[in-house]
Amino acid sequence: MKCCRVHRRYVLLLTACVNPGGMPFTALTDTDQRLHQYLDALDFYLKETSLPIVFCENTGVDISSRYISAVRSGRLECLCFDGNHFDHAKGKGYGEALIMDYAFCHSQFLAHCEMVVKVTGRLKVENIDRLLRDNHCFLSPTLQTFPIQNGASLQASASQQSSAPHLHIDSSQQASASQLHTDSSQPTSASQFHTEDFEEFSSQSLFPQMIDSRLVMAPHAFWLQDFLSRKEEINDTAGFYFEHLLLDALYRCSRFAWFPFLHVPQIVGVSGTSGQPYLKDSPRRHPRSFMGDMLGAAVRFDRQRPCYKMPLYLQTMVFLMRVVCKLR
């Protein structure tokens, strides 16, 4: 996607929990292994990006002494606090929301940015620069994620999964609902979404219940006012996850456009839920075909949002890009 880049300040927020302390739905519990993965990912982002980085950890593990130069140069901000003593029945998604809330309250970097790129701190997004360049092209701050299916569809056939290859877990274990907090044995009730409109919306095959939360680019104001203000609603045991709230907050938001990533995020790392490595993401169709599908998703999603209408410039951009994708 070629376009003029709009100047916009981005900050990368890496969420971390070195010692999950018996958290439900968490297979990866070895603290040394988790710490190594966090440090490896942080080293990657320091080397491969130029973004200011906030690393926020909630079990009191301070890594700042390992990164004195980066901290002093103003490139890295290391935050840690003792914040893992909540009711663990609420789950690690709630814990991650608390980490984000602490970071927004205490980070100087986050206090002076327009866009926050939230990444699960143990994961490396190898094409993050490509995704950032895409996001820079939007004339206004635009929220970007990747849509995911509900728990049942994570076990779809290979042909169905090809439209979302980034969801694949190592083939030694079949993808299960719990690997993305999507436990199909705990269906989300309409009351948890508060409105019949959202129940009907979430039943659509494209966006059944949630969106992928491993990598989310969103305006600062969206995180604070639309998402974190509702963090107490997250409850893994009750079947309402971080990803459910993320989609519901976006669905209700009246100020920001949403676009799926136009290139598949190349996410490398290990699932904390299953302990299994994610397969390195790779589009299984021609990139333009993939982009065309994502542009179509943006149009369909916009039609279903009750409080937001896509600006004319975005409608025009989508139309022209879809024409190009079909012609080539």
mmCIF file of C-alpha atoms in Angstrom:
data_model
loop_
_atom_site.group_PDB
_atom_site.id
_atom_site.type_symbol
_atom_site.label_atom_id
_atom_site.label_comp_id
_atom_site.label_asym_id
_atom_site.label_seq_id
_atom_site.Cartn_x
_atom_site.Cartn_y
_atom_site.Cartn_z
ATOM 1 C CA MET A 1 0.000 0.000 0.000
ATOM 2 C CA LYS A 2 1.730 3.162 -1.232
ATOM 3 C CA CYS A 3 0.667 6.507 0.178
ATOM 4 C CA CYS A 4 1.817 9.635 1.926
ATOM 5 C CA ARG A 5 2.740 8.935 5.518
ATOM 6 C CA VAL A 6 1.027 10.976 8.224
ATOM 7 C CA HIS A 7 3.180 12.038 11.162
ATOM 8 C CA ARG A 8 1.851 10.291 14.222
ATOM 9 C CA ARG A 9 3.600 9.323 17.456
ATOM 10 C CA TYR A 10 3.546 5.577 18.155
ATOM 11 C CA VAL A 11 4.600 3.786 21.328
ATOM 12 C CA LEU A 12 5.101 0.026 21.632
ATOM 13 C CA LEU A 13 3.617 -1.448 24.814
ATOM 14 C CA LEU A 14 4.868 -4.900 25.807
ATOM 15 C CA THR A 15 2.811 -6.563 28.537
ATOM 16 C CA ALA A 16 4.608 -9.058 30.788
ATOM 17 C CA CYS A 17 3.917 -11.488 33.620
ATOM 18 C CA VAL A 18 7.061 -13.433 34.521
ATOM 19 C CA ASN A 19 5.482 -15.454 37.332
ATOM 20 C CA PRO A 20 1.827 -16.301 36.562
ATOM 21 C CA GLY A 21 1.476 -17.942 39.987
ATOM 22 C CA GLY A 22 -1.039 -20.673 39.227
ATOM 23 C CA MET A 23 -3.104 -18.691 36.733
ATOM 24 C CA PRO A 24 -5.870 -20.806 35.145
ATOM 25 C CA PHE A 25 -5.572 -21.725 31.460
ATOM 26 C CA THR A 26 -1.782 -21.236 31.591
ATOM 27 C CA ALA A 27 0.495 -24.104 30.551
ATOM 28 C CA LEU A 28 3.698 -22.066 30.253
ATOM 29 C CA THR A 29 4.558 -21.427 33.930
ATOM 30 C CA ASP A 30 8.349 -21.786 34.136
ATOM 31 C CA THR A 31 9.546 -18.341 35.254
ATOM 32 C CA ASP A 32 13.054 -18.674 33.779
ATOM 33 C CA GLN A 33 11.650 -19.701 30.411
ATOM 34 C CA ARG A 34 9.105 -16.903 30.434
ATOM 35 C CA LEU A 35 11.717 -14.309 31.410
ATOM 36 C CA HIS A 36 14.023 -15.492 28.628
ATOM 37 C CA GLN A 37 11.200 -15.115 26.097
ATOM 38 C CA TYR A 38 10.381 -11.611 27.316
ATOM 39 C CA LEU A 39 14.000 -10.506 27.089
ATOM 40 C CA ASP A 40 14.425 -12.095 23.657
ATOM 41 C CA ALA A 41 11.345 -10.284 22.341
ATOM 42 C CA LEU A 42 12.413 -6.968 23.870
ATOM 43 C CA ASP A 43 15.873 -7.304 22.318
ATOM 44 C CA PHE A 44 14.190 -7.915 18.973
ATOM 45 C CA TYR A 45 12.052 -4.770 19.146
ATOM 46 C CA LEU A 46 14.970 -2.623 20.308
ATOM 47 C CA LYS A 47 16.999 -3.810 17.333
ATOM 48 C CA GLU A 48 14.353 -3.996 14.624
ATOM 49 C CA THR A 49 12.232 -0.918 15.370
ATOM 50 C CA SER A 50 12.830 2.705 16.266
ATOM 51 C CA LEU A 51 9.705 2.997 18.410
ATOM 52 C CA PRO A 52 9.764 4.142 22.038
ATOM 53 C CA ILE A 53 9.050 1.005 24.063
ATOM 54 C CA VAL A 54 7.210 0.549 27.355
ATOM 55 C CA PHE A 55 7.842 -2.807 29.039
ATOM 56 C CA CYS A 56 5.394 -3.328 31.891
ATOM 57 C CA GLU A 57 5.589 -6.376 34.211
ATOM 58 C CA ASN A 58 3.149 -7.238 37.004
ATOM 59 C CA THR A 59 5.040 -9.617 39.333
ATOM 60 C CA GLY A 60 7.729 -7.238 40.560
ATOM 61 C CA VAL A 61 10.473 -8.323 38.152
ATOM 62 C CA ASP A 62 12.568 -5.248 37.311
ATOM 63 C CA ILE A 63 14.657 -5.709 34.166
ATOM 64 C CA SER A 64 15.850 -2.107 33.888
ATOM 65 C CA SER A 65 19.373 -2.956 35.090
ATOM 66 C CA ARG A 66 19.819 -5.064 31.942
ATOM 67 C CA TYR A 67 18.956 -2.134 29.681
ATOM 68 C CA ILE A 68 20.599 0.873 31.300
ATOM 69 C CA SER A 69 21.729 2.391 28.008
ATOM 70 C CA ALA A 70 18.306 2.094 26.358
ATOM 71 C CA VAL A 71 16.585 3.543 29.414
ATOM 72 C CA ARG A 72 18.985 6.479 29.724
ATOM 73 C CA SER A 73 18.718 7.284 26.011
ATOM 74 C CA GLY A 74 14.939 7.596 26.281
ATOM 75 C CA ARG A 75 14.271 4.607 24.074
ATOM 76 C CA LEU A 76 12.941 2.242 26.742
ATOM 77 C CA GLU A 77 10.764 2.630 29.810
ATOM 78 C CA CYS A 78 10.681 -0.308 32.236
ATOM 79 C CA LEU A 79 7.770 -0.487 34.656
ATOM 80 C CA CYS A 80 7.069 -3.186 37.221
ATOM 81 C CA PHE A 81 4.591 -3.541 40.050
ATOM 82 C CA ASP A 82 3.100 -6.166 42.339
ATOM 83 C CA GLY A 83 -0.202 -6.678 40.577
ATOM 84 C CA ASN A 84 -0.863 -10.392 40.288
ATOM 85 C CA HIS A 85 -2.898 -10.855 43.475
ATOM 86 C CA PHE A 86 -6.355 -10.393 41.987
ATOM 87 C CA ASP A 87 -8.908 -13.207 41.900
ATOM 88 C CA HIS A 88 -7.274 -15.604 39.425
ATOM 89 C CA ALA A 89 -10.675 -16.903 38.391
ATOM 90 C CA LYS A 90 -10.879 -13.727 36.311
ATOM 91 C CA GLY A 91 -7.944 -15.051 34.289
ATOM 92 C CA LYS A 92 -4.852 -13.787 32.569
ATOM 93 C CA GLY A 93 -6.820 -11.604 30.168
ATOM 94 C CA TYR A 94 -7.990 -9.540 33.133
ATOM 95 C CA GLY A 95 -4.411 -9.528 34.409
ATOM 96 C CA GLU A 96 -3.181 -8.153 31.102
ATOM 97 C CA ALA A 97 -5.800 -5.403 31.244
ATOM 98 C CA LEU A 98 -4.499 -4.479 34.719
ATOM 99 C CA ILE A 99 -0.958 -4.350 33.325
ATOM 100 C CA MET A 100 -2.111 -2.000 30.593
ATOM 101 C CA ASP A 101 -4.012 0.135 33.080
ATOM 102 C CA TYR A 102 -0.900 0.487 35.255
ATOM 103 C CA ALA A 103 1.207 1.386 32.219
ATOM 104 C CA PHE A 104 -1.213 4.078 31.081
ATOM 105 C CA CYS A 105 -1.257 5.551 34.590
ATOM 106 C CA HIS A 106 2.523 5.579 35.124
ATOM 107 C CA SER A 107 4.271 5.754 31.751
ATOM 108 C CA GLN A 108 5.670 9.040 30.496
ATOM 109 C CA PHE A 109 5.933 7.604 26.980
ATOM 110 C CA LEU A 110 2.257 6.679 26.855
ATOM 111 C CA ALA A 111 1.233 10.068 28.182
ATOM 112 C CA HIS A 112 2.551 11.717 25.020
ATOM 113 C CA CYS A 113 1.520 9.503 22.129
ATOM 114 C CA GLU A 114 -1.390 9.147 19.730
ATOM 115 C CA MET A 115 -1.129 5.441 18.913
ATOM 116 C CA VAL A 116 -0.330 2.522 21.207
ATOM 117 C CA VAL A 117 0.871 -0.726 19.668
ATOM 118 C CA LYS A 118 0.034 -3.406 22.252
ATOM 119 C CA VAL A 119 1.936 -6.675 21.863
ATOM 120 C CA THR A 120 1.900 -9.698 24.152
ATOM 121 C CA GLY A 121 5.398 -9.278 25.537
ATOM 122 C CA ARG A 122 6.830 -12.740 24.777
ATOM 123 C CA LEU A 123 5.934 -12.617 21.085
ATOM 124 C CA LYS A 124 7.919 -11.207 18.174
ATOM 125 C CA VAL A 125 6.083 -9.656 15.245
ATOM 126 C CA GLU A 126 8.707 -10.028 12.576
ATOM 127 C CA ASN A 127 7.028 -7.732 10.040
ATOM 128 C CA ILE A 128 5.987 -5.051 12.525
ATOM 129 C CA ASP A 129 7.646 -2.305 10.449
ATOM 130 C CA ARG A 130 5.540 -3.293 7.431
ATOM 131 C CA LEU A 131 2.368 -3.140 9.535
ATOM 132 C CA LEU A 132 3.355 0.220 11.019
ATOM 133 C CA ARG A 133 3.966 1.665 7.554
ATOM 134 C CA ASP A 134 0.480 0.558 6.550
ATOM 135 C CA ASN A 135 -1.046 2.212 9.611
ATOM 136 C CA HIS A 136 0.865 5.431 8.951
ATOM 137 C CA CYS A 137 -1.015 5.759 5.678
ATOM 138 C CA PHE A 138 -4.367 6.432 7.310
ATOM 139 C CA LEU A 139 -5.195 10.125 7.519
ATOM 140 C CA SER A 140 -6.666 9.738 11.007
ATOM 141 C CA PRO A 141 -5.737 7.432 13.914
ATOM 142 C CA THR A 142 -7.102 4.032 12.926
ATOM 143 C CA LEU A 143 -7.452 0.912 15.011
ATOM 144 C CA GLN A 144 -6.007 -2.229 13.437
ATOM 145 C CA THR A 145 -6.306 -5.841 14.539
ATOM 146 C CA PHE A 146 -6.822 -9.193 12.906
ATOM 147 C CA PRO A 147 -10.280 -10.832 13.135
ATOM 148 C CA ILE A 148 -10.487 -14.347 14.549
ATOM 149 C CA GLN A 149 -13.227 -16.925 14.592
ATOM 150 C CA ASN A 150 -14.962 -18.460 17.576
ATOM 151 C CA GLY A 151 -13.665 -21.574 19.304
ATOM 152 C CA ALA A 152 -15.411 -24.041 17.038
ATOM 153 C CA SER A 153 -14.052 -22.533 13.860
ATOM 154 C CA LEU A 154 -10.476 -22.694 15.117
ATOM 155 C CA GLN A 155 -10.758 -26.398 14.326
ATOM 156 C CA ALA A 156 -11.926 -25.764 10.794
ATOM 157 C CA SER A 157 -10.492 -27.443 7.735
ATOM 158 C CA ALA A 158 -7.173 -26.342 6.277
ATOM 159 C CA SER A 159 -8.955 -24.550 3.447
ATOM 160 C CA GLN A 160 -10.983 -22.517 5.919
ATOM 161 C CA GLN A 161 -7.957 -21.788 8.077
ATOM 162 C CA SER A 162 -6.022 -20.421 5.118
ATOM 163 C CA SER A 163 -7.849 -17.114 5.500
ATOM 164 C CA ALA A 164 -6.358 -16.709 8.976
ATOM 165 C CA PRO A 165 -3.050 -18.594 8.947
ATOM 166 C CA HIS A 166 -1.686 -16.685 11.903
ATOM 167 C CA LEU A 167 -3.982 -18.699 14.179
ATOM 168 C CA HIS A 168 -2.168 -21.960 13.539
ATOM 169 C CA ILE A 169 -0.525 -23.748 16.433
ATOM 170 C CA ASP A 170 2.212 -26.335 15.962
ATOM 171 C CA SER A 171 0.714 -29.282 14.089
ATOM 172 C CA SER A 172 1.675 -31.685 16.870
ATOM 173 C CA GLN A 173 -1.483 -30.494 18.620
ATOM 174 C CA GLN A 174 -4.750 -29.536 16.981
ATOM 175 C CA ALA A 175 -5.722 -25.936 17.544
ATOM 176 C CA SER A 176 -8.118 -25.753 20.454
ATOM 177 C CA ALA A 177 -10.435 -23.054 21.672
ATOM 178 C CA SER A 178 -8.459 -22.431 24.833
ATOM 179 C CA GLN A 179 -5.304 -21.532 22.908
ATOM 180 C CA LEU A 180 -6.735 -18.114 22.183
ATOM 181 C CA HIS A 181 -8.943 -17.801 25.262
ATOM 182 C CA THR A 182 -11.837 -19.023 23.149
ATOM 183 C CA ASP A 183 -13.280 -21.911 25.136
ATOM 184 C CA SER A 184 -16.261 -23.090 23.108
ATOM 185 C CA SER A 185 -17.513 -25.050 26.113
ATOM 186 C CA GLN A 186 -18.231 -21.720 27.764
ATOM 187 C CA PRO A 187 -20.396 -19.855 25.258
ATOM 188 C CA THR A 188 -20.752 -16.152 25.739
ATOM 189 C CA SER A 189 -24.281 -15.157 26.613
ATOM 190 C CA ALA A 190 -26.095 -12.213 25.131
ATOM 191 C CA SER A 191 -26.258 -10.570 28.550
ATOM 192 C CA GLN A 192 -22.486 -10.363 28.641
ATOM 193 C CA PHE A 193 -22.595 -8.261 25.493
ATOM 194 C CA HIS A 194 -25.387 -6.157 26.999
ATOM 195 C CA THR A 195 -27.410 -5.684 23.797
ATOM 196 C CA GLU A 196 -29.397 -7.825 21.410
ATOM 197 C CA ASP A 197 -27.761 -5.896 18.578
ATOM 198 C CA PHE A 198 -24.347 -7.160 19.564
ATOM 199 C CA GLU A 199 -25.640 -10.711 20.007
ATOM 200 C CA GLU A 200 -26.880 -10.607 16.424
ATOM 201 C CA PHE A 201 -23.655 -8.980 15.253
ATOM 202 C CA SER A 202 -21.436 -11.536 17.003
ATOM 203 C CA SER A 203 -23.303 -14.388 15.344
ATOM 204 C CA GLN A 204 -21.951 -13.363 11.941
ATOM 205 C CA SER A 205 -19.350 -15.769 10.575
ATOM 206 C CA LEU A 206 -16.737 -13.061 10.027
ATOM 207 C CA PHE A 207 -16.734 -11.705 13.568
ATOM 208 C CA PRO A 208 -18.476 -14.292 15.743
ATOM 209 C CA GLN A 209 -17.229 -13.199 19.143
ATOM 210 C CA MET A 210 -13.792 -11.630 19.304
ATOM 211 C CA ILE A 211 -10.656 -10.352 17.620
ATOM 212 C CA ASP A 212 -7.019 -11.335 18.033
ATOM 213 C CA SER A 213 -5.427 -9.449 20.921
ATOM 214 C CA ARG A 214 -1.801 -10.513 20.540
ATOM 215 C CA LEU A 215 -1.097 -7.463 18.386
ATOM 216 C CA VAL A 216 -3.375 -4.424 18.425
ATOM 217 C CA MET A 217 -2.676 -0.944 17.067
ATOM 218 C CA ALA A 218 -5.138 1.505 18.569
ATOM 219 C CA PRO A 219 -5.444 5.182 19.443
ATOM 220 C CA HIS A 220 -4.466 6.153 22.992
ATOM 221 C CA ALA A 221 -7.990 7.431 23.630
ATOM 222 C CA PHE A 222 -9.564 4.122 22.575
ATOM 223 C CA TRP A 223 -7.511 2.132 25.069
ATOM 224 C CA LEU A 224 -8.279 4.493 27.945
ATOM 225 C CA GLN A 225 -11.854 5.539 27.328
ATOM 226 C CA ASP A 226 -13.381 2.622 25.437
ATOM 227 C CA PHE A 227 -11.478 -0.455 26.628
ATOM 228 C CA LEU A 228 -9.756 -0.053 29.997
ATOM 229 C CA SER A 229 -12.733 1.793 31.472
ATOM 230 C CA ARG A 230 -14.585 -1.539 31.139
ATOM 231 C CA LYS A 231 -11.805 -3.917 32.214
ATOM 232 C CA GLU A 232 -13.789 -5.215 35.215
ATOM 233 C CA GLU A 233 -16.118 -6.987 32.779
ATOM 234 C CA ILE A 234 -13.355 -9.445 31.780
ATOM 235 C CA ASN A 235 -13.807 -12.833 33.427
ATOM 236 C CA ASP A 236 -12.219 -15.884 31.820
ATOM 237 C CA THR A 237 -14.049 -18.341 34.065
ATOM 238 C CA ALA A 238 -17.399 -16.835 33.080
ATOM 239 C CA GLY A 239 -16.398 -17.005 29.411
ATOM 240 C CA PHE A 240 -15.957 -13.282 28.729
ATOM 241 C CA TYR A 241 -12.355 -12.731 27.659
ATOM 242 C CA PHE A 242 -10.051 -9.841 26.857
ATOM 243 C CA GLU A 243 -10.789 -10.516 23.183
ATOM 244 C CA HIS A 244 -14.559 -10.323 23.708
ATOM 245 C CA LEU A 245 -14.273 -6.940 25.384
ATOM 246 C CA LEU A 246 -11.907 -5.700 22.701
ATOM 247 C CA LEU A 247 -14.439 -6.434 19.979
ATOM 248 C CA ASP A 248 -17.379 -5.088 21.969
ATOM 249 C CA ALA A 249 -15.506 -1.851 22.736
ATOM 250 C CA LEU A 250 -14.679 -1.427 19.070
ATOM 251 C CA TYR A 251 -18.227 -2.234 18.018
ATOM 252 C CA ARG A 252 -19.568 0.530 20.279
ATOM 253 C CA CYS A 253 -16.859 3.092 19.544
ATOM 254 C CA SER A 254 -18.112 6.096 17.605
ATOM 255 C CA ARG A 255 -14.812 7.912 17.039
ATOM 256 C CA PHE A 256 -12.315 5.606 15.329
ATOM 257 C CA ALA A 257 -12.192 3.592 12.149
ATOM 258 C CA TRP A 258 -11.197 -0.079 12.223
ATOM 259 C CA PHE A 259 -9.218 -1.901 9.567
ATOM 260 C CA PRO A 260 -7.859 -5.434 9.584
ATOM 261 C CA PHE A 261 -4.145 -5.739 8.927
ATOM 262 C CA LEU A 262 -3.576 -5.795 5.181
ATOM 263 C CA HIS A 263 -0.529 -8.008 5.610
ATOM 264 C CA VAL A 264 -0.596 -11.100 7.812
ATOM 265 C CA PRO A 265 1.223 -10.397 11.102
ATOM 266 C CA GLN A 266 4.294 -12.641 11.199
ATOM 267 C CA ILE A 267 3.994 -13.634 14.854
ATOM 268 C CA VAL A 268 6.656 -15.900 16.330
ATOM 269 C CA GLY A 269 6.547 -17.255 19.871
ATOM 270 C CA VAL A 270 4.935 -19.722 22.240
ATOM 271 C CA SER A 271 1.321 -19.796 23.373
ATOM 272 C CA GLY A 272 1.133 -19.213 27.118
ATOM 273 C CA THR A 273 -2.153 -21.105 27.220
ATOM 274 C CA SER A 274 -1.029 -24.288 25.476
ATOM 275 C CA GLY A 275 2.759 -24.057 25.839
ATOM 276 C CA GLN A 276 3.038 -24.859 22.118
ATOM 277 C CA PRO A 277 4.822 -22.698 19.536
ATOM 278 C CA TYR A 278 2.831 -20.735 17.004
ATOM 279 C CA LEU A 279 3.658 -21.663 13.459
ATOM 280 C CA LYS A 280 5.352 -18.817 11.671
ATOM 281 C CA ASP A 281 2.595 -17.007 9.851
ATOM 282 C CA SER A 282 2.579 -16.997 6.085
ATOM 283 C CA PRO A 283 -0.203 -16.147 3.637
ATOM 284 C CA ARG A 284 -1.376 -19.252 1.780
ATOM 285 C CA ARG A 285 -2.838 -17.286 -1.089
ATOM 286 C CA HIS A 286 -1.593 -14.456 -3.244
ATOM 287 C CA PRO A 287 -1.040 -11.359 -1.047
ATOM 288 C CA ARG A 288 -3.432 -9.295 -3.158
ATOM 289 C CA SER A 289 -6.143 -11.912 -2.756
ATOM 290 C CA PHE A 290 -5.586 -11.842 0.990
ATOM 291 C CA MET A 291 -5.673 -8.037 1.021
ATOM 292 C CA GLY A 292 -8.868 -8.050 -0.997
ATOM 293 C CA ASP A 293 -10.552 -10.293 1.547
ATOM 294 C CA MET A 294 -9.468 -8.028 4.399
ATOM 295 C CA LEU A 295 -10.766 -4.947 2.606
ATOM 296 C CA GLY A 296 -14.078 -6.728 2.172
ATOM 297 C CA ALA A 297 -14.056 -7.498 5.884
ATOM 298 C CA ALA A 298 -13.586 -3.803 6.643
ATOM 299 C CA VAL A 299 -16.621 -2.896 4.539
ATOM 300 C CA ARG A 300 -18.845 -5.543 6.123
ATOM 301 C CA PHE A 301 -17.772 -4.591 9.623
ATOM 302 C CA ASP A 302 -18.421 -0.906 8.958
ATOM 303 C CA ARG A 303 -21.965 -1.687 7.828
ATOM 304 C CA GLN A 304 -22.709 -3.430 11.119
ATOM 305 C CA ARG A 305 -21.335 -0.799 13.503
ATOM 306 C CA PRO A 306 -24.275 1.198 14.864
ATOM 307 C CA CYS A 307 -22.339 4.268 16.031
ATOM 308 C CA TYR A 308 -19.729 4.804 13.336
ATOM 309 C CA LYS A 309 -19.633 5.512 9.622
ATOM 310 C CA MET A 310 -16.434 5.088 7.634
ATOM 311 C CA PRO A 311 -15.151 8.472 6.348
ATOM 312 C CA LEU A 312 -15.473 9.121 2.643
ATOM 313 C CA TYR A 313 -11.705 9.051 2.088
ATOM 314 C CA LEU A 314 -11.534 5.547 3.578
ATOM 315 C CA GLN A 315 -14.495 4.358 1.521
ATOM 316 C CA THR A 316 -12.771 5.669 -1.594
ATOM 317 C CA MET A 317 -9.456 4.077 -0.640
ATOM 318 C CA VAL A 318 -11.115 0.720 0.021
ATOM 319 C CA PHE A 319 -12.964 0.835 -3.294
ATOM 320 C CA LEU A 320 -9.847 1.646 -5.317
ATOM 321 C CA MET A 321 -7.706 -0.939 -3.537
ATOM 322 C CA ARG A 322 -10.326 -3.657 -4.021
ATOM 323 C CA VAL A 323 -10.462 -2.852 -7.751
ATOM 324 C CA VAL A 324 -6.672 -3.121 -7.979
ATOM 325 C CA CYS A 325 -6.669 -6.423 -6.063
ATOM 326 C CA LYS A 326 -9.221 -7.905 -8.465
ATOM 327 C CA LEU A 327 -7.435 -6.685 -11.603
ATOM 328 C CA ARG A 328 -4.002 -8.093 -10.750
#
